[in-house]
Amino acid sequence: MSIYAAPVKDMQFVIKELVGLDQISAIPECAEVTAELVDAVLEEARKFAAAVLDPLNRSGDREGVRLVDGKVVVPQGFSEAYRQFVAGGWNGLSGQTEFGGQGLPHVVAMPVQEMWNSANMAFCLCPMLTSGVLEALRLRGSDAQKKMFLPRLTSGEWSGTMNLTEPQAGSDLSAVRARAVPEGDHYRIHGTKIFITWGEHDMAENIIHLVLARTPDAPEGVKGISLFIVPKFLPKPDGTPGERNDVKCVSIEHKLGIHASPTCVLAYGDSKGAVGYLVGEENRGLETMFIMMNHARLGVGLEGVALAERAYQHALEYAKTRVQGRAIGQKSGERVTIIHHPDVRRMLMAMKAQTEAMRALAYTASAALDLSRHHPDGKERRRNQALVDLLIPVVKGWCTESSIELASTGIQIHGGMGFVEETGAAQFLRDARITTIYEGTTGIQAADLVGRKVGFEQGATAFAVIDDMRKLDADLARSKNADIAAQRGNLEHAVDGLNRATQWLVDTFPQDPNAVAAVSVPYLKLWGTVAGGWLMARAALIAETQLSAGAVDADFYRAKIATARFYGEHILPQASGLASEVVNGAGSVLTLTEAQF
């Protein structure tokens, strides 16, 4: 097994040079976020990921979780790792300072979360969900709820979950049947929730569930859903855990991957009903849950980046050590490691280039999120919020779909040994497979993109980003580096294809939304592919400037330029096919009758 080494140099490059840490530090709330602070945070996170989380990833996958008398038993080492995680203050990295958090911007927390996910995604799912609960209660919780729950959730003393899905209600939340009956200052919750990640465990002293349910007089459909805080243990007035609430884990799922993360079926109200506290107003719970969901979607997209990076590192180490065959053209002499074979190098370059593009896109969305919240100019806040709204489904959908492809490529590099569990390559593919399903499938992300984010606003934000992409052409034309100049034509064609597909979507959406939906996933992948190429080209130009200035780490910048060229020549050309699929492909999707399938 390889040892995870956080790609700190690339993380620093994206944050400081590509995204631009200076624009974040210019915000009054983030004035103390210096380059030195970022370096210190990343260095400590790197150590924790390598020393504490990574060693538990393989053993946790093998051991898995068990349900014993209604209690989840986590793999050996996980509880101690969680205690160290909380003691180190990692859970509150981006939490509000008034509740004990460190208040760091999202763009700094993002690479740290990437490290956790690369080192041990099953573990990271627990604090990731807690951060979503924090976000929902921060925006919609009452003052009393914030005072009671936010300090303990911020510290990690308590963990959190989101409870949406029921046996008959998956993506269609209008079918939710869980009941919430008013009783004084609280409600009694009855129902069953499934697929609840980290819904039961003893790593934290309490678990705070956010639960969707219906009150007795609620209207049908999504307009009748309310949101409730349902603690595992009812807090006493001083905040210490008191009586066990009427919620229990009745089973755990046996999954393809993330074996060390318990996915629970939770029963609410088998006795007298679980005590729940209303968040916000009755019948407006879905609005609040979507706050948490959008937060989680960005986090899940980052899981795709993290698993792609981990699979790449694992495949790279194997390619550098596995001796197989002679170099092409050599009929005698010593055999070489497989990294000397051109097709293995092609696969490694594909993994490296796509992962770097995915990281750049995810961090760009995070920086826009920070600016949308804290920029002093209201117009800039609104512009960045529109950008975040556009990019979140792309980050979630494209990065996770790509992670499956790249983890599979990692197995291919291993050859037959990759198909054997003992080498460890298969775990990254198994773990990555859930990411395209979490928080809404790729189809749901694509529907959100073509509907709310492009169709309904007639492409305003999409075309604005495309205009920014076009502006890069002048800079590419001025470059004296042949590797950079070589990217210009492919990027121009790719952006033209994205523009053509977006215009078709805007024109078609009002008259034929079914046609748009039929090609929504190719459109999402088109966005990711082109945005990734745009950011890689920008990265290459930055690298050229650094080299001209006599950069100390010249090899890193040369590799960045070469990797960007590979992306431009091997990945970006896919955009033309995706654009054609969007513009011309809807009819064939919808041609057959149900009986003809």
XYZ file of C-alpha atoms in Angstrom:
597
model
C 0.000 0.000 0.000
C 1.179 3.512 -0.808
C 1.337 6.190 1.884
C -0.785 9.279 1.235
C 1.233 12.448 0.724
C -0.919 15.561 0.508
C -0.223 17.530 -2.714
C 0.540 20.654 -0.677
C 2.456 22.429 -3.448
C -0.447 22.226 -5.860
C -2.910 23.215 -3.147
C -0.792 26.266 -2.317
C -0.486 27.141 -5.993
C -4.236 27.025 -6.588
C -5.096 29.006 -3.456
C -2.398 31.665 -3.673
C -1.778 32.069 -7.392
C -4.699 30.703 -9.403
C -7.682 31.565 -7.211
C -5.901 34.506 -5.628
C -5.626 34.468 -1.843
C -5.065 38.224 -1.928
C -8.681 38.880 -2.953
C -9.874 36.841 0.030
C -7.412 38.495 2.440
C -8.648 41.899 1.245
C -12.012 41.188 2.875
C -12.069 42.716 6.385
C -13.311 39.461 7.977
C -10.387 37.571 6.404
C -7.607 40.129 6.893
C -5.609 37.773 9.127
C -5.617 34.982 6.519
C -2.080 35.364 5.234
C -0.023 33.083 3.019
C 1.988 32.089 6.078
C -1.157 31.102 7.962
C -2.355 29.004 5.027
C 1.019 27.249 4.830
C 0.943 26.479 8.554
C -2.602 25.071 8.413
C -1.839 22.897 5.397
C 1.361 21.586 6.959
C -0.357 20.522 10.173
C -3.240 19.006 8.231
C -0.763 17.105 6.075
C 0.810 15.583 9.155
C -2.528 14.566 10.660
C -3.772 13.034 7.409
C -0.593 10.980 6.951
C -0.013 9.937 10.551
C -3.544 9.413 11.887
C -6.153 8.989 9.149
C -4.337 7.250 6.296
C -3.157 4.263 8.383
C -6.807 3.543 9.305
C -8.154 3.680 5.755
C -7.234 0.173 4.675
C -7.831 -1.488 8.044
C -11.181 0.287 8.381
C -12.231 -0.924 4.953
C -11.385 -4.511 5.879
C -12.912 -4.463 9.357
C -16.014 -2.428 8.534
C -18.679 -1.467 11.061
C -20.942 -3.754 13.079
C -24.334 -3.302 14.753
C -24.452 -4.878 18.205
C -27.616 -4.493 20.316
C -28.578 -1.314 18.479
C -25.124 0.219 18.829
C -22.684 0.741 15.970
C -19.180 -0.546 16.617
C -16.662 1.424 14.543
C -13.337 -0.031 13.318
C -10.367 -0.085 15.659
C -8.610 3.240 15.910
C -11.488 5.382 14.666
C -12.681 6.626 18.059
C -9.169 7.610 19.100
C -8.629 9.319 15.739
C -11.852 11.284 16.225
C -10.732 12.386 19.703
C -7.449 13.610 18.222
C -9.352 15.314 15.401
C -11.528 17.224 17.863
C -8.654 18.015 20.236
C -6.699 19.503 17.339
C -9.542 21.937 16.589
C -9.987 20.598 13.071
C -13.768 20.311 13.300
C -14.126 24.053 13.877
C -11.666 25.208 11.232
C -14.214 27.300 9.315
C -16.745 27.564 12.142
C -17.960 30.877 13.523
C -15.653 32.350 16.138
C -18.579 33.272 18.405
C -19.299 29.559 18.795
C -15.706 28.460 19.226
C -14.680 28.085 15.588
C -11.565 29.480 13.957
C -13.461 31.422 11.291
C -11.149 30.558 8.407
C -12.552 31.068 4.892
C -13.911 28.144 2.939
C -11.071 28.279 0.421
C -8.639 27.428 3.246
C -10.858 24.709 4.722
C -11.297 23.139 1.270
C -7.761 21.698 0.870
C -7.857 20.459 4.455
C -11.088 18.587 3.723
C -9.479 17.233 0.574
C -6.680 15.776 2.697
C -9.144 14.127 5.083
C -11.050 12.586 2.177
C -7.928 11.359 0.400
C -6.565 9.843 3.584
C -9.814 8.320 4.827
C -13.108 9.252 3.189
C -15.184 6.978 5.445
C -13.942 8.882 8.505
C -14.308 12.302 6.870
C -17.996 11.775 6.137
C -18.767 12.262 9.833
C -17.363 15.808 10.243
C -18.501 16.718 6.716
C -22.139 16.119 7.653
C -21.667 17.965 10.936
C -20.504 21.019 8.979
C -23.729 20.910 6.973
C -25.838 20.881 10.149
C -23.828 23.845 11.399
C -24.531 25.747 8.192
C -28.281 25.089 8.346
C -28.620 26.075 12.010
C -26.370 29.109 11.559
C -28.781 30.517 8.985
C -32.173 29.270 10.200
C -31.863 28.198 13.840
C -33.350 30.260 16.683
C -31.054 32.074 19.096
C -31.748 29.442 21.745
C -30.983 26.633 19.292
C -27.745 28.277 18.236
C -26.684 28.727 21.842
C -27.408 25.098 22.695
C -26.188 23.273 19.603
C -23.636 25.324 17.663
C -20.760 25.427 20.195
C -20.816 21.641 20.655
C -21.239 20.914 16.952
C -18.456 23.361 16.123
C -16.027 21.703 18.510
C -17.003 18.226 17.303
C -18.081 17.253 20.810
C -21.384 16.469 19.066
C -21.776 15.283 15.473
C -24.641 15.858 13.043
C -26.596 14.099 10.316
C -29.204 14.906 7.696
C -32.321 12.697 7.501
C -34.174 12.987 4.210
C -34.630 9.604 2.615
C -37.369 7.104 3.478
C -38.093 3.677 1.969
C -40.683 5.193 -0.407
C -39.067 8.648 -0.713
C -35.620 8.823 -2.280
C -34.986 11.790 -4.546
C -38.718 12.554 -4.544
C -38.988 14.295 -1.181
C -42.637 15.138 -1.808
C -43.303 11.523 -0.759
C -41.890 11.984 2.773
C -44.274 10.433 5.354
C -42.482 10.896 8.673
C -44.882 12.580 11.110
C -44.318 15.404 13.588
C -47.050 15.880 16.189
C -46.988 19.127 18.238
C -46.594 18.729 21.996
C -45.956 21.892 23.968
C -42.635 23.463 23.029
C -41.594 20.482 20.936
C -42.909 17.833 18.546
C -43.048 14.039 18.633
C -41.443 12.493 15.557
C -42.544 9.117 14.135
C -41.196 7.406 11.022
C -38.293 5.608 9.398
C -35.292 7.175 7.700
C -32.825 5.227 5.565
C -29.306 5.816 4.210
C -28.317 7.952 7.220
C -24.544 8.277 7.126
C -22.980 8.103 10.606
C -26.518 7.974 12.009
C -25.337 5.974 15.014
C -21.912 5.751 16.658
C -20.201 6.511 19.947
C -17.274 8.632 18.717
C -19.131 11.815 19.731
C -21.117 12.080 22.965
C -24.270 13.142 21.132
C -25.644 13.062 17.574
C -27.866 15.847 16.299
C -30.194 14.685 13.525
C -31.872 17.172 11.186
C -35.078 15.392 10.174
C -37.669 16.165 7.505
C -41.237 15.381 8.610
C -44.851 16.513 8.180
C -47.068 18.155 10.776
C -50.718 16.930 11.003
C -52.204 19.788 8.950
C -49.377 20.094 6.440
C -50.287 20.405 2.746
C -49.310 17.646 0.346
C -46.043 17.747 -1.591
C -42.807 19.550 -0.830
C -44.652 22.595 0.527
C -45.761 20.546 3.522
C -42.349 19.507 4.805
C -40.882 20.858 8.033
C -37.410 20.440 9.539
C -36.676 19.302 13.083
C -33.678 18.946 15.384
C -33.805 15.480 16.920
C -30.931 14.781 19.334
C -29.837 11.238 20.143
C -29.724 12.335 23.802
C -31.972 15.176 24.980
C -29.709 17.943 26.284
C -30.106 19.047 29.879
C -30.305 22.803 30.557
C -26.525 22.883 31.026
C -26.003 21.155 27.659
C -24.879 17.790 28.983
C -26.565 14.754 27.390
C -29.609 13.587 29.291
C -32.357 11.073 28.540
C -32.006 8.868 25.456
C -34.428 10.064 22.794
C -36.825 7.698 21.039
C -34.621 7.142 17.989
C -32.588 4.028 17.357
C -30.598 2.316 14.649
C -32.365 -0.853 13.563
C -29.912 -1.922 10.841
C -26.879 -0.866 8.844
C -26.348 -1.255 5.114
C -23.787 -3.618 3.582
C -22.235 -1.449 0.898
C -19.940 -1.630 -2.101
C -17.482 0.787 -0.491
C -16.871 3.142 2.456
C -17.137 0.096 4.704
C -15.862 1.987 7.759
C -18.736 4.495 7.574
C -22.041 3.292 9.097
C -25.042 3.860 6.823
C -28.022 3.444 9.120
C -31.743 2.798 9.093
C -33.144 4.939 11.906
C -36.519 4.325 13.547
C -38.150 7.345 15.154
C -40.935 6.998 17.695
C -41.193 3.261 18.287
C -42.215 4.087 21.853
C -43.740 7.475 22.687
C -42.233 9.445 19.830
C -38.873 11.137 19.434
C -38.655 14.687 20.769
C -37.913 17.136 17.970
C -37.517 20.915 17.842
C -38.788 22.871 14.849
C -36.174 24.736 12.815
C -37.598 27.923 11.355
C -41.257 27.816 10.317
C -43.578 24.887 9.711
C -43.813 23.748 6.058
C -40.583 25.516 5.094
C -38.171 22.775 6.052
C -37.044 21.947 2.555
C -35.661 25.462 2.090
C -33.420 24.990 5.116
C -32.454 21.448 4.175
C -31.301 22.697 0.784
C -28.884 25.036 2.575
C -27.309 21.972 4.109
C -27.602 20.032 0.862
C -25.840 22.674 -1.251
C -23.076 22.840 1.325
C -22.788 19.055 1.194
C -22.809 18.983 -2.622
C -19.664 21.077 -2.745
C -18.156 18.764 -0.139
C -19.057 15.656 -2.120
C -17.544 17.161 -5.264
C -14.362 17.584 -3.253
C -14.543 13.883 -2.343
C -14.227 13.210 -6.068
C -11.067 15.335 -6.238
C -9.643 13.618 -3.163
C -10.253 10.058 -4.329
C -8.856 10.836 -7.783
C -5.700 12.180 -6.127
C -5.391 9.135 -3.879
C -5.902 6.715 -6.768
C -3.290 8.626 -8.795
C -0.701 8.468 -6.030
C -1.307 4.749 -5.558
C -1.008 4.030 -9.293
C 2.087 6.241 -9.602
C 3.939 4.388 -6.871
C 3.073 1.059 -8.475
C 4.188 2.281 -11.911
C 7.543 3.375 -10.484
C 8.203 0.035 -8.762
C 6.556 -2.628 -10.941
C 9.142 -4.133 -13.320
C 7.544 -5.515 -16.480
C 8.935 -5.820 -20.002
C 11.687 -3.956 -21.801
C 11.557 -0.465 -23.194
C 10.102 -0.195 -26.705
C 12.738 -1.058 -29.300
C 14.930 -2.976 -26.834
C 15.094 -6.723 -27.503
C 17.572 -7.482 -24.764
C 18.932 -6.028 -21.563
C 17.276 -5.267 -18.270
C 13.544 -5.001 -17.918
C 12.106 -1.653 -16.857
C 9.454 -0.360 -14.520
C 6.141 0.181 -16.246
C 6.301 3.974 -15.986
C 8.719 3.725 -18.932
C 5.922 2.397 -21.177
C 4.197 5.180 -23.159
C 0.623 4.046 -22.555
C 1.169 3.863 -18.805
C 2.533 7.399 -18.954
C -0.559 8.451 -20.904
C -2.823 7.030 -18.203
C -0.815 8.654 -15.415
C -0.891 11.993 -17.231
C -4.658 11.703 -17.642
C -5.019 11.080 -13.907
C -2.686 13.930 -12.978
C -4.118 16.481 -15.417
C -7.775 15.825 -14.654
C -7.210 15.791 -10.907
C -5.430 19.148 -11.034
C -8.224 20.605 -13.158
C -10.844 19.280 -10.756
C -8.994 20.747 -7.780
C -8.749 24.123 -9.512
C -12.490 24.166 -10.214
C -13.501 23.095 -6.687
C -11.267 25.707 -5.060
C -12.524 28.372 -7.476
C -16.081 27.639 -6.349
C -14.966 27.849 -2.708
C -13.338 31.233 -3.219
C -16.509 32.493 -4.897
C -18.474 31.210 -1.891
C -16.284 33.247 0.463
C -16.695 36.354 -1.685
C -20.455 35.860 -1.916
C -20.671 35.925 1.874
C -18.124 38.517 2.891
C -17.294 40.923 0.047
C -18.122 44.500 1.147
C -19.676 45.341 -2.234
C -23.225 44.046 -2.571
C -22.941 43.779 -6.337
C -19.841 41.594 -6.008
C -21.581 39.412 -3.427
C -24.479 38.825 -5.810
C -22.177 38.149 -8.770
C -20.187 35.597 -6.820
C -23.333 33.981 -5.447
C -24.540 33.468 -9.023
C -21.169 31.926 -9.870
C -21.363 29.592 -6.852
C -24.879 28.545 -7.841
C -23.688 27.738 -11.367
C -20.549 25.884 -10.305
C -21.829 23.733 -7.437
C -23.684 21.196 -9.638
C -20.696 21.141 -12.017
C -18.199 20.541 -9.211
C -20.416 17.897 -7.665
C -21.322 16.125 -10.894
C -18.162 16.406 -13.009
C -15.624 15.834 -10.238
C -17.388 12.742 -8.925
C -17.991 11.219 -12.362
C -14.330 11.854 -13.186
C -13.186 10.267 -9.931
C -14.795 6.963 -10.897
C -13.115 7.069 -14.294
C -9.731 7.924 -12.794
C -9.932 5.348 -10.010
C -10.724 2.786 -12.703
C -7.704 3.987 -14.669
C -5.636 3.436 -11.543
C -6.722 -0.207 -11.490
C -5.840 -0.493 -15.186
C -2.305 0.730 -14.477
C -1.968 -2.059 -11.926
C -3.072 -4.590 -14.552
C -4.365 -7.857 -13.106
C -3.027 -6.919 -9.678
C -5.421 -3.988 -9.588
C -8.344 -6.382 -9.628
C -6.978 -8.057 -6.498
C -8.113 -6.429 -3.257
C -4.745 -6.896 -1.557
C -3.104 -4.189 -3.685
C -5.591 -1.595 -2.429
C -6.373 -0.014 -5.802
C -9.905 -1.386 -5.859
C -10.908 0.403 -2.657
C -10.622 3.816 -4.286
C -12.986 2.770 -7.073
C -15.436 1.220 -4.617
C -15.372 4.295 -2.393
C -15.675 6.705 -5.327
C -18.778 4.979 -6.663
C -21.084 6.485 -4.040
C -20.020 10.062 -4.743
C -22.091 10.373 -7.923
C -25.158 9.329 -5.892
C -24.661 11.259 -2.638
C -26.675 14.473 -2.253
C -28.476 13.913 -5.555
C -27.340 11.833 -8.505
C -25.489 13.310 -11.465
C -28.815 13.479 -13.291
C -30.266 15.580 -10.487
C -27.232 17.896 -10.511
C -27.575 18.240 -14.281
C -31.300 19.000 -14.015
C -30.492 21.718 -11.482
C -27.818 23.125 -13.802
C -29.910 23.299 -16.976
C -33.070 24.392 -15.151
C -32.457 26.729 -12.231
C -28.911 27.771 -13.083
C -29.084 28.278 -16.878
C -32.585 27.901 -18.295
C -34.525 30.071 -15.865
C -32.031 32.943 -16.007
C -31.586 32.605 -19.791
C -27.910 31.801 -19.440
C -26.895 35.145 -17.924
C -24.257 33.768 -15.538
C -23.164 31.021 -17.920
C -22.523 33.480 -20.753
C -20.671 35.824 -18.374
C -18.267 33.014 -17.450
C -17.880 32.070 -21.116
C -16.935 35.694 -21.839
C -14.242 35.454 -19.151
C -12.950 32.294 -20.811
C -12.695 34.060 -24.173
C -10.630 36.873 -22.661
C -7.829 34.414 -21.954
C -7.152 34.009 -25.676
C -5.210 37.287 -25.893
C -2.904 36.190 -23.068
C -2.329 32.807 -24.687
C -1.531 34.532 -27.986
C 1.189 36.609 -26.323
C 2.878 33.607 -24.714
C 6.342 32.719 -26.004
C 6.125 29.178 -24.617
C 5.302 26.600 -27.291
C 3.524 24.332 -24.775
C 1.204 27.171 -23.826
C 0.629 28.360 -27.380
C -0.357 24.818 -28.317
C -3.369 25.036 -25.980
C -4.892 28.059 -27.651
C -6.734 26.395 -30.530
C -8.223 23.561 -28.491
C -9.434 25.943 -25.797
C -11.015 28.234 -28.385
C -12.890 25.320 -29.980
C -13.984 24.022 -26.582
C -15.325 27.405 -25.459
C -17.124 27.818 -28.795
C -18.754 24.433 -28.240
C -19.838 25.373 -24.715
C -21.259 28.652 -25.999
C -23.142 26.878 -28.799
C -24.561 24.279 -26.422
C -25.589 26.946 -23.903
C -27.347 28.996 -26.578
C -29.202 25.886 -27.781
C -30.255 25.154 -24.207
C -31.499 28.711 -23.601
C -33.444 28.671 -26.875
C -34.912 25.200 -26.341
C -35.700 25.213 -22.624
C -38.914 27.315 -22.740
C -40.515 25.201 -25.498
C -39.131 21.728 -24.844
C -37.696 21.176 -21.347
C -37.781 17.398 -21.938
C -35.266 17.750 -24.765
C -32.983 19.801 -22.539
C -33.288 17.257 -19.714
C -32.385 14.450 -22.122
C -28.916 15.927 -22.692
C -28.416 17.629 -19.333
C -25.675 15.278 -18.113
C -23.546 15.730 -21.265
C -24.031 19.482 -20.789
C -22.791 19.256 -17.189
C -19.758 17.234 -18.291
C -19.137 19.781 -21.042
C -19.060 22.546 -18.460
C -16.598 20.676 -16.267
C -14.348 19.740 -19.164
C -14.156 23.282 -20.565
C -13.893 25.032 -17.198
C -11.093 22.639 -16.280
C -9.249 23.482 -19.522
C -9.717 27.195 -18.956
C -8.272 26.991 -15.437
C -5.380 24.774 -16.551
C -4.507 27.296 -19.268
C -4.588 30.099 -16.706
C -2.347 28.008 -14.456
C 0.135 27.541 -17.319
C 0.317 31.296 -17.900
C 0.964 31.899 -14.207
C 3.693 29.241 -14.294
C 5.295 30.949 -17.312
C 5.399 34.249 -15.427
C 6.986 32.589 -12.409
C 9.637 30.897 -14.519
C 10.458 34.192 -16.221
C 10.933 35.727 -12.788
C 13.394 33.007 -11.798
C 11.112 30.897 -9.599
C 12.946 28.673 -7.124
C 10.657 25.681 -7.699
C 11.148 25.664 -11.463
C 10.395 21.954 -11.875
C 6.928 22.393 -10.374
C 6.060 25.215 -12.777
C 7.458 23.370 -15.799
C 5.363 20.349 -14.847
C 2.309 22.586 -14.519
C 2.783 23.857 -18.085
C 3.342 20.359 -19.472
C 0.306 19.003 -17.606
C -1.847 21.851 -18.922
C -0.736 21.057 -22.469
C -1.672 17.401 -21.973
C -5.102 18.472 -20.756
C -5.519 20.725 -23.760
C -4.534 18.006 -26.242
C -6.108 14.935 -24.645
C -9.048 16.071 -22.486
C -10.327 19.320 -24.035
C -11.054 17.771 -27.464
C -13.805 15.778 -25.744
C -15.719 19.052 -25.483
C -16.532 19.055 -29.201
C -18.213 15.674 -28.928
C -20.120 16.669 -25.803
C -21.319 19.906 -27.440
C -22.529 17.963 -30.470
C -24.293 15.499 -28.182
C -26.097 18.347 -26.413
C -27.190 20.179 -29.552
C -28.124 17.139 -31.650
C -28.735 14.238 -29.309
C -32.000 14.852 -27.479
C -34.261 13.299 -30.091
C -32.638 9.878 -30.061
C -32.860 9.723 -26.262
C -36.636 10.078 -26.385
C -37.423 8.061 -29.520
C -38.276 4.599 -28.174
C -41.521 3.756 -26.445
C -41.359 2.034 -23.055
C -42.225 -1.284 -24.700
C -39.268 -0.989 -27.095
C -36.668 -0.980 -24.340
